[in-house]
Short mmCIF file of C-alpha atoms and ligand atoms in Angstrom, two decimals:
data_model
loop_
_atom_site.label_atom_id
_atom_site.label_comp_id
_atom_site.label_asym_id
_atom_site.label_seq_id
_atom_site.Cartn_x
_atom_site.Cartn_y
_atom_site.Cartn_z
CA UNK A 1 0.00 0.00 0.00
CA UNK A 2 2.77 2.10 0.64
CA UNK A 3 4.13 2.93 -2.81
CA UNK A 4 0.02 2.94 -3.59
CA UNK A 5 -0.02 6.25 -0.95
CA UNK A 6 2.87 7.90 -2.42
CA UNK A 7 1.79 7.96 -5.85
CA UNK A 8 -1.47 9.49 -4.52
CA UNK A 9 0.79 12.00 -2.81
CA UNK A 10 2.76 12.93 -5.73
CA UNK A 11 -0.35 13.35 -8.30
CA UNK A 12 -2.19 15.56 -5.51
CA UNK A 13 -2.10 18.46 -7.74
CA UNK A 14 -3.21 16.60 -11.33
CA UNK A 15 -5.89 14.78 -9.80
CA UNK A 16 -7.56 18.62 -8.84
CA UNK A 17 -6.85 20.10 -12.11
CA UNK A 18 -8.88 16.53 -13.36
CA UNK A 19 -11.38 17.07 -11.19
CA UNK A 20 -12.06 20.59 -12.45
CA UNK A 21 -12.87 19.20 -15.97
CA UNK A 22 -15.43 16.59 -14.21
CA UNK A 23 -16.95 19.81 -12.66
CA UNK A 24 -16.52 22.36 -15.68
CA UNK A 25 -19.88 20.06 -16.88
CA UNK A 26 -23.17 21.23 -16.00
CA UNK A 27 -24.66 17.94 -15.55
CA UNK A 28 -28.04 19.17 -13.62
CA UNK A 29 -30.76 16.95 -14.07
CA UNK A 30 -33.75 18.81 -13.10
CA UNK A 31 -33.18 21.13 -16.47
CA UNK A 32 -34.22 19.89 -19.69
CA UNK A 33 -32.09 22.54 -21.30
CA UNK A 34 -28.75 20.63 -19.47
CA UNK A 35 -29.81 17.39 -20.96
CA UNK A 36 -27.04 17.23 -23.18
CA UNK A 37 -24.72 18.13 -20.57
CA UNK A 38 -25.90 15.64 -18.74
CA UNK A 39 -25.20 13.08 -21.87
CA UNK A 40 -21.97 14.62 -21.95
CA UNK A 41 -20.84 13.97 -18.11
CA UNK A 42 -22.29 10.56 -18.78
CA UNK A 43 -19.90 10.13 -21.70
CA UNK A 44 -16.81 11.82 -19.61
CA UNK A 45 -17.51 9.38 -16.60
CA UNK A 46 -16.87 6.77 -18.93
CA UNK A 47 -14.32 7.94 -20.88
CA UNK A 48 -12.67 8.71 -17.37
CA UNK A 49 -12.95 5.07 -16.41
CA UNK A 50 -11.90 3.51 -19.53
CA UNK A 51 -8.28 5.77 -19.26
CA UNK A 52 -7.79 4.31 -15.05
CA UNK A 53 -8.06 0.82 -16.44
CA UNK A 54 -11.23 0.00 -15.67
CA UNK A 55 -13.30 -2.81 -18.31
CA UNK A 56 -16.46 -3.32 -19.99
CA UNK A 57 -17.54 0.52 -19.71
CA UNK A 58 -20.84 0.62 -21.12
CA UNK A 59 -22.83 4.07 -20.75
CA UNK A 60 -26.58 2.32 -20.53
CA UNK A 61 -29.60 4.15 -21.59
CA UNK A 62 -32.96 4.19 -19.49
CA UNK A 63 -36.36 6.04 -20.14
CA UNK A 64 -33.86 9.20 -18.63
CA UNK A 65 -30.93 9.88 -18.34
CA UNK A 66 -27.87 7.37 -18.88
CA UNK A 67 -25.86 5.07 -16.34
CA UNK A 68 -22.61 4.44 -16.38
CA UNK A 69 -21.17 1.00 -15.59
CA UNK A 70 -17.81 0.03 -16.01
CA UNK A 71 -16.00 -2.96 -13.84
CA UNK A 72 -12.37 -4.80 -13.43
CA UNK A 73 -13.20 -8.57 -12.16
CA UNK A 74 -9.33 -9.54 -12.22
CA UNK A 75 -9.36 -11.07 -8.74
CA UNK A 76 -10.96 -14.57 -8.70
CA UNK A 77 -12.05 -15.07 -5.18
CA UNK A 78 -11.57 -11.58 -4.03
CA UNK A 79 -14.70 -10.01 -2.57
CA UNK A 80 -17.02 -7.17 -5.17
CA UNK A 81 -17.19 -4.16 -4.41
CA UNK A 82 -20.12 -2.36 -6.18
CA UNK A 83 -19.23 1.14 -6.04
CA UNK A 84 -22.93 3.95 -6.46
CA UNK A 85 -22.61 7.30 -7.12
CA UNK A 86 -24.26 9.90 -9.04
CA UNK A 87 -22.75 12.38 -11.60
CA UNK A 88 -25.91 14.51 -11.82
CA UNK A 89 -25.85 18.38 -9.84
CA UNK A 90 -28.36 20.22 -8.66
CA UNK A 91 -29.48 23.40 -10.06
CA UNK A 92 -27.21 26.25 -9.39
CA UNK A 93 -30.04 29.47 -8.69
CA UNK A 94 -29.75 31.97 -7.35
CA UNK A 95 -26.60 31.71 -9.42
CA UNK A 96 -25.75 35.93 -8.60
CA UNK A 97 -25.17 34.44 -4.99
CA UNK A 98 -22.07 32.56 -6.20
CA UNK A 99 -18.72 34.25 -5.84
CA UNK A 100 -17.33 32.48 -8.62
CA UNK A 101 -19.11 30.37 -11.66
CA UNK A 102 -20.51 27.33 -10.60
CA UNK A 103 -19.11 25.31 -13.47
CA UNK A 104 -15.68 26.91 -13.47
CA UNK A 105 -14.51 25.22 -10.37
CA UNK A 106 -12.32 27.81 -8.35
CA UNK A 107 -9.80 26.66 -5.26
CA UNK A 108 -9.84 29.60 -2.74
CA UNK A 109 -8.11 28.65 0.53
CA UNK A 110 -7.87 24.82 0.22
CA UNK A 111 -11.50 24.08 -1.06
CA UNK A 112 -12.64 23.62 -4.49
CA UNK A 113 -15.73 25.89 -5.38
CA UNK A 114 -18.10 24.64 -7.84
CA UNK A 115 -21.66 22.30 -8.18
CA UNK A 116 -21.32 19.10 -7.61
CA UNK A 117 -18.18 19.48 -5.63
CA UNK A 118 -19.13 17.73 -2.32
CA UNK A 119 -22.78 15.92 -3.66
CA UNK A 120 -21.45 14.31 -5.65
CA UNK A 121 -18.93 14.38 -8.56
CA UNK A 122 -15.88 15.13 -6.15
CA UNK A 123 -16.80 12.06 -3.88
CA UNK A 124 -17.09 9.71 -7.28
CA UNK A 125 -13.77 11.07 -8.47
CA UNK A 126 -12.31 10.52 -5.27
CA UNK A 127 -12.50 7.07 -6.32
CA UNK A 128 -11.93 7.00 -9.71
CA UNK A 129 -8.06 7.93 -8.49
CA UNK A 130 -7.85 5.75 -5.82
CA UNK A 131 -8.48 2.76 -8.78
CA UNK A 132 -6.04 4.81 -10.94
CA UNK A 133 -3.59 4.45 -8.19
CA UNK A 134 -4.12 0.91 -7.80
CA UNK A 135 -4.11 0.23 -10.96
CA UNK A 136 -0.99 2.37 -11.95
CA UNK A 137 1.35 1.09 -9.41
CA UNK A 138 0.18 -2.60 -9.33
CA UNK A 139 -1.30 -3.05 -12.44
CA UNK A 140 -4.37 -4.63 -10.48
CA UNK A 141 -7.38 -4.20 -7.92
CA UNK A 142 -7.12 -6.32 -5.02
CA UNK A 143 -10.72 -6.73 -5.24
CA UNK A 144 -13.06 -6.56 -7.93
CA UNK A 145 -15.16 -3.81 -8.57
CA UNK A 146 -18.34 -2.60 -10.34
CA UNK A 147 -18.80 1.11 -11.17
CA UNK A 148 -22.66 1.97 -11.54
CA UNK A 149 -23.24 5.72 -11.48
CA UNK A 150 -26.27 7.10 -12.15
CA UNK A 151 -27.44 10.81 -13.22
CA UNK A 152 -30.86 10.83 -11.87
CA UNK A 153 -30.28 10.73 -8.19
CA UNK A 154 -30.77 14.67 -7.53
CA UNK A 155 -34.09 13.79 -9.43
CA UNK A 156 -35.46 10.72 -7.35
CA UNK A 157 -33.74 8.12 -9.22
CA UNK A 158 -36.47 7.45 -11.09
CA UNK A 159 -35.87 4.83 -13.27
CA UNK A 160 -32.67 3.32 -11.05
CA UNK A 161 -34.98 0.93 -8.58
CA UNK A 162 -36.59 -0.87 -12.19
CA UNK A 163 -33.14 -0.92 -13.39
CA UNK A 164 -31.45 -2.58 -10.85
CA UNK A 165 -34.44 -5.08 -10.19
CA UNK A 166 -33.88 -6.20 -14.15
CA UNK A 167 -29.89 -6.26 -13.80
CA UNK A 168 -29.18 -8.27 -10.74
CA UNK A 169 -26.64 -10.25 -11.96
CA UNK A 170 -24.92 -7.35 -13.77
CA UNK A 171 -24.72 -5.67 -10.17
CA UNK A 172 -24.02 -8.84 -7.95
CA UNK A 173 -21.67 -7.95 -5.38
CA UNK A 174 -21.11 -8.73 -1.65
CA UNK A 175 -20.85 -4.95 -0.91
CA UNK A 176 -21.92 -1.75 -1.34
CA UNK A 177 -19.35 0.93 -1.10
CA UNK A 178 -20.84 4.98 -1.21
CA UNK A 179 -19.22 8.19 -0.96
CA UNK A 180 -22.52 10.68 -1.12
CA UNK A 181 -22.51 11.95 2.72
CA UNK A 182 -21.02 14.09 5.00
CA UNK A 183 -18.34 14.08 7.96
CA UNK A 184 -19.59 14.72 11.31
CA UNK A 185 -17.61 17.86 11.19
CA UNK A 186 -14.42 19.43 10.33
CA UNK A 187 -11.60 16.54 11.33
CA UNK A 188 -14.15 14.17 12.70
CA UNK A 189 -14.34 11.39 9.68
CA UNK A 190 -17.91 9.17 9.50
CA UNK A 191 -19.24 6.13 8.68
CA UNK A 192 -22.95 6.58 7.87
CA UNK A 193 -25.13 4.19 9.18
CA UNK A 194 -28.87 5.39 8.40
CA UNK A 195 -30.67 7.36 5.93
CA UNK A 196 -34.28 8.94 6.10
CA UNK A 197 -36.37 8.17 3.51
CA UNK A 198 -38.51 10.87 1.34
CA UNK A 199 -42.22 11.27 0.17
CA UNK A 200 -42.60 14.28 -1.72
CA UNK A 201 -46.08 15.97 -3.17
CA UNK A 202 -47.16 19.34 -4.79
CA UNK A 203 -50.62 20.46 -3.40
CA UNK A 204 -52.91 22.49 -6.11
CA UNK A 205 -55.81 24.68 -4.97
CA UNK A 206 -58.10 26.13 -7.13
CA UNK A 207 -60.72 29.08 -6.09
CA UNK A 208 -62.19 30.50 -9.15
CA UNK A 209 -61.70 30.39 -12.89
CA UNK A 210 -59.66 33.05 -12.41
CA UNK A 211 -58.14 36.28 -10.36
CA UNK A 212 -60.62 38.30 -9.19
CA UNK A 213 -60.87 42.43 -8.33
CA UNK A 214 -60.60 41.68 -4.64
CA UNK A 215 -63.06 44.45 -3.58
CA UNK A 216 -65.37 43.26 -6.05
CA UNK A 217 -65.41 39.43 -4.99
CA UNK A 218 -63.33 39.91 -1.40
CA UNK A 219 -65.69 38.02 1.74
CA UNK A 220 -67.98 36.30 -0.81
CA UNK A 221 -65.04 33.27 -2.44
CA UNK A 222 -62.75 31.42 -1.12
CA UNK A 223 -59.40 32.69 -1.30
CA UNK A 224 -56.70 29.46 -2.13
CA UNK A 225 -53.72 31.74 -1.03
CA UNK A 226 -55.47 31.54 2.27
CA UNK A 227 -56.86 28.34 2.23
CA UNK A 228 -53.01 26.45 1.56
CA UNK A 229 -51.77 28.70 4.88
CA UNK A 230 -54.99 26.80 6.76
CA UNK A 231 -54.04 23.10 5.16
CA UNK A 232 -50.40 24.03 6.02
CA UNK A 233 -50.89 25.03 9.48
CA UNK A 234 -52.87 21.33 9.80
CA UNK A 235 -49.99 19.63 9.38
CA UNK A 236 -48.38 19.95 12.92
CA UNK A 237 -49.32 20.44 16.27
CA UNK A 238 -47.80 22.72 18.86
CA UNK A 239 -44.66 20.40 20.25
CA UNK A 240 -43.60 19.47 16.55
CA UNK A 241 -45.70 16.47 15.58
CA UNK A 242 -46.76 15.37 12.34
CA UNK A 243 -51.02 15.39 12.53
CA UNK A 244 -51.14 12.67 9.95
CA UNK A 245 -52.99 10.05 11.42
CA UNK A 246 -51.01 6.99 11.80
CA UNK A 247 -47.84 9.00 10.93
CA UNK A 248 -45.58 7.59 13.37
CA UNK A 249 -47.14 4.05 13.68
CA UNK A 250 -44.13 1.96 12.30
CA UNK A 251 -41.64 4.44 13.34
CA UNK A 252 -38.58 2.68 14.76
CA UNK A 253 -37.68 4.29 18.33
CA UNK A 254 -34.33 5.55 18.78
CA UNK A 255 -32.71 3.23 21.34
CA UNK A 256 -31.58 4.62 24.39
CA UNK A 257 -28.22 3.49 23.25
CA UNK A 258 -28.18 5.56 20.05
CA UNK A 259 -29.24 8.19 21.75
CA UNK A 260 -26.50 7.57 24.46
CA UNK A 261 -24.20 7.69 21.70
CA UNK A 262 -25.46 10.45 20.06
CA UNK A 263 -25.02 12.55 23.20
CA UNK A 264 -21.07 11.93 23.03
CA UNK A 265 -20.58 13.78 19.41
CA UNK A 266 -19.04 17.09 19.26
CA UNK A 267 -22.65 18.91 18.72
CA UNK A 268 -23.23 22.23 20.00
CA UNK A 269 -26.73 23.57 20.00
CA UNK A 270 -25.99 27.32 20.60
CA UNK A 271 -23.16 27.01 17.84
CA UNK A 272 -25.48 25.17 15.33
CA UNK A 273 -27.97 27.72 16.25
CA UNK A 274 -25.59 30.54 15.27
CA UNK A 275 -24.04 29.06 12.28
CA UNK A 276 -27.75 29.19 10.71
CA UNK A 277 -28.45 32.50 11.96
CA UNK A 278 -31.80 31.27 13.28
CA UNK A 279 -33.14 33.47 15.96
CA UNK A 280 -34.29 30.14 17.63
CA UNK A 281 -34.57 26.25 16.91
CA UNK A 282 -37.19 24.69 17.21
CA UNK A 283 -38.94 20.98 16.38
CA UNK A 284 -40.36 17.97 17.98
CA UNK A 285 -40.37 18.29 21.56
CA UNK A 286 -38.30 16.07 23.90
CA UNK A 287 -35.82 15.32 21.12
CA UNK A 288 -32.34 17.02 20.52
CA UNK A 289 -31.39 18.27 17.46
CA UNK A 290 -29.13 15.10 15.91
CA UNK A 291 -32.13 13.56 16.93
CA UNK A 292 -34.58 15.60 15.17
CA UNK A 293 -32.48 15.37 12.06
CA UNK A 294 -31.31 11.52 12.04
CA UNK A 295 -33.90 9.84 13.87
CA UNK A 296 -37.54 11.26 13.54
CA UNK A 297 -39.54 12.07 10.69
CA UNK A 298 -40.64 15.13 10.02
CA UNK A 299 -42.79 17.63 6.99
CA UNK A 300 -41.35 20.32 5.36
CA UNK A 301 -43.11 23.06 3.21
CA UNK A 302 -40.44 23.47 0.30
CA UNK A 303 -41.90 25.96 -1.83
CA UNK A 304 -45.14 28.16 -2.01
CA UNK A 305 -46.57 30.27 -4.91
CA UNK A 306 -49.40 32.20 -4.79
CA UNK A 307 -51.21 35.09 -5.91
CA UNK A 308 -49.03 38.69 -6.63
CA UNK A 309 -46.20 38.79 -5.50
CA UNK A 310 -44.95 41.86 -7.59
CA UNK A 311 -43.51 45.43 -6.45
CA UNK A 312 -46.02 47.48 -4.83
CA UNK A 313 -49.91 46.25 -3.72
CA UNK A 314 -52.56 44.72 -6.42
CA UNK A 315 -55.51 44.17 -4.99
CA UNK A 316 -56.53 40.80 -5.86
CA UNK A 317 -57.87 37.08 -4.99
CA UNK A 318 -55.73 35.00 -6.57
CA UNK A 319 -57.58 31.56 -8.48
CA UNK A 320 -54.68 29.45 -7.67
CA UNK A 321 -52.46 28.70 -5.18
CA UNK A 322 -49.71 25.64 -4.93
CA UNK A 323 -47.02 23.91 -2.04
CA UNK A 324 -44.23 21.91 -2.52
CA UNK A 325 -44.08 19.38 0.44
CA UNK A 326 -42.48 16.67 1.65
CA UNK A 327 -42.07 14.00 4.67
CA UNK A 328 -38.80 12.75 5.59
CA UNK A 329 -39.20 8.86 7.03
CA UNK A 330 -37.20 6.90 9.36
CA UNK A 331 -37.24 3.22 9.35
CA UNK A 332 -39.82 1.51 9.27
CA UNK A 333 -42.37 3.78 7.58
CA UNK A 334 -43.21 3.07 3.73
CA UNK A 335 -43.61 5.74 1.69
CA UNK A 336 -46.38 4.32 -0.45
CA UNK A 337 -48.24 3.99 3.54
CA UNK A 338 -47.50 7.40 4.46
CA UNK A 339 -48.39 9.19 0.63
CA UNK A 340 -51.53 7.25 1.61
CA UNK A 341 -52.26 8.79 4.81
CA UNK A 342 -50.98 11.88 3.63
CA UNK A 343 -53.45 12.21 0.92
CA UNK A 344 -56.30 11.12 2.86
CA UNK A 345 -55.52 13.63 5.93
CA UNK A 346 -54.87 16.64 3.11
CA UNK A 347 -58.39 15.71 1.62
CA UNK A 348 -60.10 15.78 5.19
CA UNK A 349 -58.22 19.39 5.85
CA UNK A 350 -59.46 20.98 2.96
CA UNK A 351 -62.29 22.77 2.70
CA UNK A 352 -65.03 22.33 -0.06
CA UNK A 353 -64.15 25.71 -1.07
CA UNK A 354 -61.27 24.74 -3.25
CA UNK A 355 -60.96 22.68 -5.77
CA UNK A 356 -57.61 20.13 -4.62
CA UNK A 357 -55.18 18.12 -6.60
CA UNK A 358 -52.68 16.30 -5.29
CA UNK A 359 -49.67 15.40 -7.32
CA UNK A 360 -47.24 12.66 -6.03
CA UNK A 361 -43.30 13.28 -7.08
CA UNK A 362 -40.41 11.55 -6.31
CA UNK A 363 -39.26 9.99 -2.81
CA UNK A 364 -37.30 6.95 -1.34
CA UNK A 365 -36.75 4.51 1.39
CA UNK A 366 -35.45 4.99 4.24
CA UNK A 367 -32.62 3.03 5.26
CA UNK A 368 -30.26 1.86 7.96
CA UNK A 369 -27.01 -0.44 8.32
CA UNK A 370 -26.47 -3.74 10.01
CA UNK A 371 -24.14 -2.17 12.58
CA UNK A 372 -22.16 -5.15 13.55
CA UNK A 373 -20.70 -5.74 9.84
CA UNK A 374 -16.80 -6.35 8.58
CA UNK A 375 -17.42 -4.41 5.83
CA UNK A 376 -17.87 -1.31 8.27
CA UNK A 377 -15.32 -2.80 10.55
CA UNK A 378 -13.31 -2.68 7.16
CA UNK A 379 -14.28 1.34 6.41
CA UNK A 380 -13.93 2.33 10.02
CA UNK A 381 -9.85 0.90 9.51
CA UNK A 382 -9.41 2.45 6.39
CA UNK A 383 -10.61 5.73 7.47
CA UNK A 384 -8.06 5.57 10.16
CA UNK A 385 -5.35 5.16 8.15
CA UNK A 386 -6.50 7.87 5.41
CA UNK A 387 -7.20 10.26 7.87
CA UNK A 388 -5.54 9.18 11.17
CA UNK A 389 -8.72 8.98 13.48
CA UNK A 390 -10.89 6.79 13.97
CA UNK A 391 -14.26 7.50 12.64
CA UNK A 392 -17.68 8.12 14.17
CA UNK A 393 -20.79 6.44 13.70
CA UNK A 394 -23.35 8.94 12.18
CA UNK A 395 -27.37 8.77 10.56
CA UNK A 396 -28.06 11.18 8.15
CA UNK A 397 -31.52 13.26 7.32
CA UNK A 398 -30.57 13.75 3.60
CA UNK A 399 -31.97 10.26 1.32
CA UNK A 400 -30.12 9.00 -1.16
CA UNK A 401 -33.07 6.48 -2.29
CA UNK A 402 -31.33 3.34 -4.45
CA UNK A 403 -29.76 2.37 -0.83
CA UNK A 404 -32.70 0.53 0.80
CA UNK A 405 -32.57 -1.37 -2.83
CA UNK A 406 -29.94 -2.40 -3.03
CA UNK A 407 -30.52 -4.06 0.11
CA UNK A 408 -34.05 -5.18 -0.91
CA UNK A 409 -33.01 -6.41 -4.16
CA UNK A 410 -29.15 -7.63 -4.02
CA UNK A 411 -29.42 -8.55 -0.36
CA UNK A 412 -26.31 -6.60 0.10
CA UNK A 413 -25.46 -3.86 2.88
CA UNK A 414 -23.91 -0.98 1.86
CA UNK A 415 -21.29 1.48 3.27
CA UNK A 416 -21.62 4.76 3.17
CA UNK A 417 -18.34 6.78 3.87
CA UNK A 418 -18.61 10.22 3.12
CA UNK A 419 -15.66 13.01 2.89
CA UNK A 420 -17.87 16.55 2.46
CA UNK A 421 -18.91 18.39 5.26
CA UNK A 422 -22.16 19.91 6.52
CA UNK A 423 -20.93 23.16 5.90
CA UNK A 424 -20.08 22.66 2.09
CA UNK A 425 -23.25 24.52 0.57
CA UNK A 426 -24.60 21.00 -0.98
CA UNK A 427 -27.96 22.07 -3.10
CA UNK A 428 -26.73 25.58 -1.88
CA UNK A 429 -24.81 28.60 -3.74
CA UNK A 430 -20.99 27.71 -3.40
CA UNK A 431 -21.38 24.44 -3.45
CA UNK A 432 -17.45 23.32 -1.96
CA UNK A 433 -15.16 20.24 -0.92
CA UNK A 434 -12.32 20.44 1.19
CA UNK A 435 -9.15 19.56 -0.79
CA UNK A 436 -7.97 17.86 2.24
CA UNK A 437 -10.23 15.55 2.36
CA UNK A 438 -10.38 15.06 -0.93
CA UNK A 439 -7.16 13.80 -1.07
CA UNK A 440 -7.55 11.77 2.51
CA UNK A 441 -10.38 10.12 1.01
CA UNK A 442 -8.70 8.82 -1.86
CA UNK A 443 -6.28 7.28 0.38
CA UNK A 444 -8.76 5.98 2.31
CA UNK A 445 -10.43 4.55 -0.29
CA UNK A 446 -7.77 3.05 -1.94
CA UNK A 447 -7.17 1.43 1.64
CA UNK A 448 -10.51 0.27 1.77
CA UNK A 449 -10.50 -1.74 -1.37
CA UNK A 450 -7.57 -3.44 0.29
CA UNK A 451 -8.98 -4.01 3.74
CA UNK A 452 -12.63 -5.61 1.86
CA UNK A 453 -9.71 -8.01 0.20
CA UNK A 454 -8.32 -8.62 3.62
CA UNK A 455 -11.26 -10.37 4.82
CA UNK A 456 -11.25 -13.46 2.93
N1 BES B 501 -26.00 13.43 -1.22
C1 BES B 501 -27.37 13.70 -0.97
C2 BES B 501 -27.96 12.89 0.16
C3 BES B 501 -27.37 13.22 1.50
C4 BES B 501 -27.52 14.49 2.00
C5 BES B 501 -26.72 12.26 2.21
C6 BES B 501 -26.98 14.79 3.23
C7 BES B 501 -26.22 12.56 3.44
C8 BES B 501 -26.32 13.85 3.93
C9 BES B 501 -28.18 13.39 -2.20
O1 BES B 501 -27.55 13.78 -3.38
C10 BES B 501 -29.48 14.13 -2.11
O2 BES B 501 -29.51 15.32 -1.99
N2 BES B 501 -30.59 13.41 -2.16
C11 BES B 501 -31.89 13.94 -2.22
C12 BES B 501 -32.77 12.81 -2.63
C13 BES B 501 -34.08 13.19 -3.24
C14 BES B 501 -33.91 14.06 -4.45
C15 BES B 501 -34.89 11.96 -3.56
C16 BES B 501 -32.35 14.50 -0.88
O3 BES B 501 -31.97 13.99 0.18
O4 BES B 501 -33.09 15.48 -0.90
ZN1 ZN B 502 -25.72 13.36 -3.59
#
């Protein structure tokens, strides 16, 4: 492994001006006008894996947009590795709240500026150079390893849980390896054990055919602008909980042990509090905030549009009025269950004065990890070694939906080691990833490959 390190060490600097090209490409998938960028990353990813000696690269078409699959299977009776990732971004408005172009990556005191930095084309690369190393110094992988990176994941993956139900034996693997999360914090390195899952809806109201002169019509119609704020409100009660009835039924307690656990992290409330600028948190009560995050589920309004919202007053009642929402699940809850309940407790909300339609988008599973596994045994020694510490055991609230899956349909678990941090602007304006961990996380990873071989 040693020689393995050093080149890693010597090509610090190529492997960032590489990476820059992997970010120059606006591969967002929720644009229609970046489709072909999206084609193109596809193409790139592949191109990419083809030059680090990887085989059978294929770039696989789907009703969206492409996967990527590439593999090297040159160790009979090695453990696979199947390695998920996604090369899509998310959109990049407001874009005038970026200090330098978002696909003209930028390094400004050790981190690399640009979408897709941390989530997720930075973490993929990461890996793409720890096989390069491997393969460059040894001429081998001391495991085998499938490649299968997607570019619908910022979208809901759509098409990704049919795919990998028809391709089973293209994927077979014993593990799961996924770099798509964040450390704990600055110099505290994570294993990821949990995921929430993710239903998401929009909510239409209609009041009238259309706007009326609200002196004219004002106290006589319904007004949907209104009427949204009212279904809204409905959705919690006072101390944080989700109305829904039977929200919570198969929620999955947090053990007094996790919470134990959870307790010894490095989390500061006041300083969390402060870093978002919020003049207070708040959320379900008798839970602390990691809690709140990791290990209860929760709704979210994540957009509203309604009626003028111009310069200066109009004076009208608008006819329409629409929410973006969405429910992040913990094990056990099933999203088809609670999309069910949610519909049926939105329908009993609203009044008959609006006219409702409910419009299901995308979601996901939630997930957690067999704790007690040598393939996280195997990530928590490679992390050591790639960042000298040893890691901490963290849940995430973000969803990264093919995970559950790939445990449903492959049987497999899956570890998720993660080098960005929370502060790295994912989905956000100046969207970053620490160069430092960049580079630790290729040598971790290239030690990980090494330590799955290790344990046959
Ligand atoms: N990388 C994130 C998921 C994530 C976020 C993991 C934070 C750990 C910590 C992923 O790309 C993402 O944003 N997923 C979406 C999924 C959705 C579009 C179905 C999410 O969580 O909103
Ligand atoms: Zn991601």
């Amino acid at each position: 492994m040693e020689k393995i390190v050093d080149y890693i060490h010597v090509q610090r600097d190529r492997y960032v001006e590489e990476l820059k090209q992997y970010l120059a490409i606006p591969s967002v998938s929720a644009l229609p006008e970046h489709q072909a960028d999206v084609r193109k990353c596809a193409e790139w990813s592949a191109a990419h894996m083809r030059e680090i000696g990887l085989q059978n690269v294929k770039v696989i078409e789907t009703p969206g947009n492409p996967i990527v699959y590439a593999d090297w299977l040159g160790a009979p009776g090695a453990p696979t590795i199947l390695f998920y990732g996604h090369y899509d971004v998310q959109p990049v408005d407001p874009v005038e709240l970026w200090e330098s172009p978002p696909f003209e990556a930028t390094v400004r005191e050790g981190e690399i500026y640009a979408r897709g930095a941390a989530d997720d084309k930075g973490q993929v690369f990461m890996h793409f150079k720890a096989v390069e190393a491997h393969m460059k110094q040894n001429g081998r992988l001391p495991v085998n390893m499938k490649f299968f990176i997607e570019g619908e994941e910022e979208v809901g993956s759509l098409h990704l849980d049919q795919f990998v139900r028809d391709n089973k034996q293209m994927l077979a693997a014993d593990v799961v390896v996924i770099s798509d999360s964040a450390m704990f914090a600055r110099g505290v390195p994570s294993i990821c054990y949990g995921l929430r899952g993710l239903v998401y809806y929009q909510i239409d109201l209609r009041g009238t055919k259309s706007d009326l002169h609200s002196g004219v019509f004002g106290g006589a119609v319904a007004n949907p602008a209104a009427v949204l704020a009212h279904v809204l409100a409905q959705m919690k009660d006072k101390s944080g909980k989700v109305k829904i009835a039977g929200f919570y039924d198969d929620v999955r307690e947090l053990t007094p042990e996790e919470r134990a656990e959870w307790k010894k992290l490095p989390m500061d409330e006041k300083a969390y509090r402060k870093e978002l600028a919020a003049p207070k948190l708040t959320g379900e009560s008798g839970y602390t905030v990691l809690e709140r995050v990791w290990g209860r589920p929760t709704f979210e309004v994540n957009g509203l549009l309604s009626g003028f919202t111009g310069e200066g007053p109009k004076t009208v009642i608008p006819a329409v009025s629409m929410a973006k929402v969405s429910m992040r699940l913990v094990p056990n809850q099933n999203p088809d269950k609670i999309a069910h309940l949610f519909e049926e407790y939105v329908k009993k909300v609203t009044p008959g004065t609006v006219e409702l339609k409910l419009t299901r988008l995308h979601g996901g599973k939630p997930w957690m990890a067999d704790f007690d596994s040598p393939y996280i045994r195997a990530a928590g020694r490679a992390i050591e070694k790639g960042f000298g510490k040893t890691p901490v055991f963290t849940r995430e609230g973000g969803s990264i939906p093919v995970v559950a899956t790939f445990q449903e349909e492959l049987g497999i678990p899956s570890v998720l080691f993660g080098v960005g941090l929370p502060d790295e602007n994912a989905h956000a304006p100046n969207e970053k990833l620490d160069l430092g961990n960049f580079h630790g996380g290729i040598i971790a990873s290239a030690y990980l490959y090494q330590e799955i071989a290790n344990l046959t």
